Amino acid sequence: MLIDTVLFYIFAAMVLSGAIFTITRRSAVHSAISLICSLLGVAGLFLLQRAEFLFAVQIVLYVGGIMVLFLFVIMLVNLDLAAKARQFNRAWAVGIAAVAVVGAEMAWFLYRGRAAFHIAENGGAGLGSAAAGNTEMIADSLFSEYLLPFEIASVLLLVAVVGSVVMAKKRI
Amino acid sequence: MHAIISHPLFAPVLITLALIAAVPLVAGYLSLVERKVLADFQVRLGPMRVGPHGFLQPIADAVKLLIKEDIIPSDSDKAIFWFAPCVSTCAALTAFSVLPFARNIAVADVNVGLLVVSSMSSVGILGIILGGWSSNSHYSLLGALRSAAQLVSYEVALAFALLSGVMAAGTLSMQGIVKAQLEHGVWGVFANYGFMIVPFAVYIIAATAETNRAPFDMPEAESELVAGFHTEYSGFRFALYFLAEYANVFVVAAVAVTLFLGGWLRPFPGVSWLAVPLNYGFPAVLLGGSGLLTLTLVRKLKDPLQQKVLVFLAVTLAILGAVFLVPAVNGAVAGLFWFLFKVSCLIYVQIWFRGTFPRFRYDQLMNIGWKIAIPVGMAAVLINALLGMISRA
């Protein structure tokens, strides 16, 4: 248990420091690397919760897919101008409002404790017993209980794919 | 002492240490094998100077790389330049942690083993991209861009090929995939009435592209880009990239063996009377025979020191062959032997590709990836799903 706690703090530090460096570094590539560090930390937290499937998918999708494309675009675009520009914009009112809302939410959850979270039925019971069937459990719940949201998300992705092809092609 | 040996972490830690020690040596000797095999294809001799028939060449190369001056370009991004090769190497080594070397030899048997391997290969790309970008050189940047585009394209085809294999096995755990093939009695590549040969072919093509090897070695095409993403790297950092490349070659071959060629199973795992000739006879004849054949080369050498090294090599091979005849040892190492033997065969095939096919043009590479490999991979998934349902009904 001690090793779990130590690992938790290491991963949490990765997530938070990565997130902070992402918005404070001037160089876009440095920001992207910090974001990768943060995402890897989240993957580690998934692994600590015995969610191996989410761990692997987090790395494959975010680090291996999305961040590689980010870096690809960053390298193609000349960002010298952006690096010299003012880093922080002036929309203080919106920023303070957003921080206040998120802070209030977190304070509320801390105040209420565990009772504030709705834990799905079988969610806690299944984890311990089915350590071997993590992937199967995700598939089962995705394709039975959460089929409608899953399909809506897939339609959304399809729309995005078709839209990007339409925008990229000059003549269809 | 007993408390240490019976600790649950003892075997994983021991195997991890053995792997970290073995991988650089294996990578070095893979490069020697590659040079020798390519030389043979081209009717040359290859490296012959250091040791008998160039046997000690990798050690000389490693020492040379380690004591070379470590040059960092003055306008480079120093921190990223410094750690980018480490990213590639660490990712490649991490992938070894889930490979099933034998029934009991694996660092960890995770239930998403295959996903861990593919996630680590995608993290390894970052090392290449960052290294190419941070060098602040046009050749490096072009190499990195090509590498990113190529890997993103071929990862899709690779995933479809893996998906077919996973469907046939019914699990993502690497040991589970091998055990499923033991239960079915056939290797994965012959499952589903032999149709699995299609995803296997797609996998081999996509994996060759994923490891940036010829004929898909656009990121380091020496005739166009000097050395691609590692143009500015020298000394130890170059050695790390080199290590990562050969470790990746081993990993993709090991995944193909696990998924399609039965992992640590011997050929015909269902036929019991073949156990003795295949598990005892084959390794003993192969290793002992190559030891004996090595002895015939000794007389042609002039230098007595080189003769001694070659005799030592021959005796080591013969002893290794004899070890397989001891029943108690054989039970433990036969699986390891078959796994490594199949992996070596696949690595030989990859070197063969490099010696045979000319490098593709960049648009041809993208056409193969998007217009051939991905549709074929998708179709293979659908047909394999149907065939799997028919064969199990």
Coordinates of C-alpha atoms in Angstrom, one line a residue, chain B residues 68-278:
Chain B
K68 CA 33.5 9.2 -29.2
E69 CA 33.1 13.0 -28.7
D70 CA 29.5 13.9 -27.9
I71 CA 28.7 16.8 -30.2
I72 CA 25.6 18.9 -29.5
P73 CA 24.8 21.4 -32.3
S74 CA 25.1 25.0 -31.0
D75 CA 21.6 26.1 -32.0
S76 CA 19.8 23.0 -30.9
D77 CA 17.3 22.7 -28.1
K78 CA 19.7 21.2 -25.7
A79 CA 17.4 19.6 -23.1
I80 CA 15.2 17.9 -25.8
F81 CA 18.3 16.9 -27.8
W82 CA 19.6 15.3 -24.6
F83 CA 16.6 13.2 -23.7
A84 CA 15.0 12.4 -27.0
P85 CA 17.1 9.2 -27.5
C86 CA 16.3 8.1 -24.0
V87 CA 12.6 8.3 -24.8
S88 CA 13.1 5.9 -27.8
T89 CA 15.3 3.5 -25.8
C90 CA 13.1 3.4 -22.7
A91 CA 10.0 2.9 -24.7
A92 CA 11.6 0.1 -26.7
L93 CA 12.9 -1.6 -23.5
T94 CA 9.5 -1.2 -21.8
A95 CA 7.9 -3.2 -24.6
F96 CA 10.1 -6.2 -23.7
S97 CA 8.3 -6.4 -20.3
V98 CA 5.2 -8.1 -21.7
L99 CA 6.9 -10.4 -24.3
P100 CA 6.3 -14.1 -23.5
F101 CA 9.7 -15.6 -23.9
A102 CA 8.6 -19.0 -22.6
R103 CA 5.8 -20.5 -20.4
N104 CA 7.4 -19.1 -17.3
I105 CA 9.8 -16.5 -18.6
A106 CA 8.1 -13.2 -18.9
V107 CA 8.4 -10.1 -16.8
A108 CA 4.7 -9.6 -16.5
D109 CA 1.6 -11.2 -18.0
V110 CA -0.7 -8.2 -18.2
N111 CA -4.2 -8.7 -19.5
V112 CA -3.7 -5.9 -22.1
G113 CA -0.2 -7.0 -23.1
L114 CA -0.6 -6.5 -26.8
L115 CA -1.9 -2.9 -26.2
V116 CA 1.1 -2.2 -24.0
V117 CA 3.4 -3.2 -26.8
S118 CA 1.6 -1.0 -29.3
S119 CA 1.4 1.9 -26.9
M120 CA 5.1 1.7 -26.3
S121 CA 5.9 1.6 -30.0
S122 CA 3.8 4.8 -30.3
V123 CA 5.7 6.5 -27.5
G124 CA 8.9 5.5 -29.2
I125 CA 7.9 7.7 -32.2
L126 CA 8.1 10.7 -29.9
G127 CA 11.8 10.1 -29.4
I128 CA 12.3 10.2 -33.1
I129 CA 10.2 13.3 -33.7
L130 CA 11.7 15.3 -30.8
G131 CA 15.3 14.2 -31.7
G132 CA 14.7 15.4 -35.3
W133 CA 13.2 18.7 -34.3
S134 CA 15.6 19.6 -31.6
S135 CA 18.7 19.1 -33.8
N136 CA 17.7 22.3 -35.6
S137 CA 18.8 20.9 -39.0
H138 CA 16.7 20.6 -42.2
Y139 CA 17.7 17.0 -42.8
S140 CA 16.8 16.0 -39.3
L141 CA 13.5 17.8 -39.4
L142 CA 12.5 16.3 -42.7
G143 CA 13.4 12.9 -41.4
A144 CA 11.3 13.4 -38.3
L145 CA 8.3 14.7 -40.3
R146 CA 8.5 11.7 -42.6
S147 CA 8.8 9.4 -39.7
A148 CA 5.7 10.9 -38.0
A149 CA 3.5 10.7 -41.1
Q150 CA 4.7 7.2 -41.9
L151 CA 4.2 5.8 -38.4
V152 CA 0.7 7.4 -38.0
S153 CA -0.4 5.9 -41.4
Y154 CA 0.9 2.4 -40.8
E155 CA -0.2 2.2 -37.2
V156 CA -3.8 1.9 -38.5
A157 CA -2.9 -1.1 -40.8
L158 CA -0.9 -2.6 -38.0
A159 CA -3.8 -2.3 -35.6
F160 CA -6.2 -4.0 -38.0
A161 CA -3.7 -6.9 -38.5
L162 CA -3.3 -7.2 -34.7
L163 CA -7.1 -7.1 -34.3
S164 CA -7.5 -10.2 -36.6
G165 CA -5.0 -12.0 -34.5
V166 CA -6.6 -11.0 -31.2
M167 CA -10.0 -12.1 -32.5
A168 CA -8.6 -15.6 -33.3
A169 CA -7.1 -15.9 -29.9
G170 CA -9.9 -14.2 -27.9
T171 CA -7.6 -12.4 -25.5
L172 CA -5.2 -9.5 -25.3
S173 CA -2.8 -11.1 -22.9
M174 CA 0.4 -12.3 -24.6
Q175 CA 0.6 -15.5 -22.7
G176 CA -3.1 -16.0 -23.2
I177 CA -2.7 -15.7 -27.0
V178 CA 0.0 -18.4 -27.0
K179 CA -2.1 -20.7 -24.8
A180 CA -5.1 -20.1 -27.0
Q181 CA -3.1 -21.4 -30.0
L182 CA -2.0 -24.4 -27.8
E183 CA -5.7 -25.1 -27.2
H184 CA -6.7 -24.7 -30.9
G185 CA -3.8 -27.0 -31.8
V186 CA -2.7 -24.8 -34.7
W187 CA -0.5 -21.6 -35.0
G188 CA -2.5 -18.4 -35.4
V189 CA -1.3 -18.0 -39.0
F190 CA -3.1 -21.3 -40.0
A191 CA -6.3 -20.6 -38.0
N192 CA -9.6 -19.7 -39.7
Y193 CA -9.0 -22.2 -42.6
G194 CA -5.6 -20.6 -43.3
F195 CA -7.1 -17.1 -44.0
M196 CA -5.0 -15.6 -41.1
I197 CA -2.1 -15.5 -43.6
V198 CA -3.6 -12.2 -44.9
P199 CA -3.4 -10.3 -41.6
F200 CA 0.0 -11.9 -41.1
A201 CA 1.2 -10.4 -44.4
V202 CA -0.3 -7.0 -43.6
Y203 CA 1.4 -7.1 -40.2
I204 CA 4.8 -7.9 -41.6
I205 CA 4.5 -5.0 -44.1
A206 CA 3.2 -2.6 -41.5
A207 CA 5.7 -3.6 -38.9
T208 CA 8.6 -3.1 -41.3
A209 CA 7.3 0.4 -41.9
E210 CA 6.8 0.9 -38.2
T211 CA 10.5 0.1 -37.5
N212 CA 11.6 2.5 -40.2
R213 CA 13.5 -0.3 -42.0
A214 CA 14.1 -0.8 -45.7
P215 CA 12.2 -0.7 -48.0
F216 CA 10.3 1.8 -45.9
D217 CA 13.3 3.6 -44.4
M218 CA 12.3 7.1 -45.7
P219 CA 13.0 8.8 -42.3
E220 CA 16.7 7.9 -42.6
A221 CA 17.1 7.6 -46.4
E222 CA 20.8 8.2 -46.6
S223 CA 20.8 9.1 -50.3
E224 CA 18.4 12.0 -49.7
L225 CA 18.5 13.0 -46.0
V226 CA 22.1 12.1 -45.0
A227 CA 20.9 10.1 -42.0
G228 CA 17.5 11.5 -41.4
F229 CA 16.4 12.2 -37.9
H230 CA 19.7 11.3 -36.3
T231 CA 22.0 13.2 -38.6
E232 CA 23.2 15.4 -35.8
Y233 CA 23.6 12.7 -33.3
S234 CA 27.0 11.1 -32.5
G235 CA 28.6 8.9 -29.9
F236 CA 26.5 7.6 -27.0
R237 CA 23.2 9.3 -28.0
F238 CA 23.5 7.8 -31.5
A239 CA 24.1 4.4 -29.8
L240 CA 20.8 4.8 -27.9
Y241 CA 18.9 5.4 -31.2
F242 CA 20.6 2.4 -32.7
L243 CA 19.8 0.3 -29.6
A244 CA 16.1 1.4 -29.8
E245 CA 15.9 0.6 -33.5
Y246 CA 17.2 -3.0 -33.1
A247 CA 15.2 -3.5 -29.9
N248 CA 12.1 -2.5 -32.0
V249 CA 13.0 -4.9 -34.7
F250 CA 13.2 -7.7 -32.1
V251 CA 9.8 -6.6 -30.5
V252 CA 7.8 -6.5 -33.7
A253 CA 9.3 -9.9 -34.7
A254 CA 8.4 -11.2 -31.2
V255 CA 4.8 -9.9 -31.5
A256 CA 4.4 -11.5 -34.9
V257 CA 5.7 -14.8 -33.4
T258 CA 3.4 -14.6 -30.4
L259 CA 0.3 -13.7 -32.4
F260 CA 0.7 -15.7 -35.6
L261 CA 3.5 -18.3 -35.2
G262 CA 2.7 -19.9 -31.9
G263 CA 5.0 -18.0 -29.5
W264 CA 7.0 -20.5 -27.4
L265 CA 5.1 -23.5 -28.8
R266 CA 7.0 -26.0 -30.9
P267 CA 5.7 -26.7 -34.5
F268 CA 2.7 -29.1 -34.4
P269 CA 2.0 -28.5 -30.7
G270 CA -0.9 -31.0 -30.9
V271 CA 1.1 -33.9 -32.2
S272 CA 2.7 -35.5 -29.1
W273 CA 5.1 -38.0 -30.8
L274 CA 7.0 -35.1 -32.4
A275 CA 8.0 -33.7 -28.9
V276 CA 11.3 -35.6 -28.7
P277 CA 12.6 -35.0 -32.2
L278 CA 11.6 -31.4 -32.2

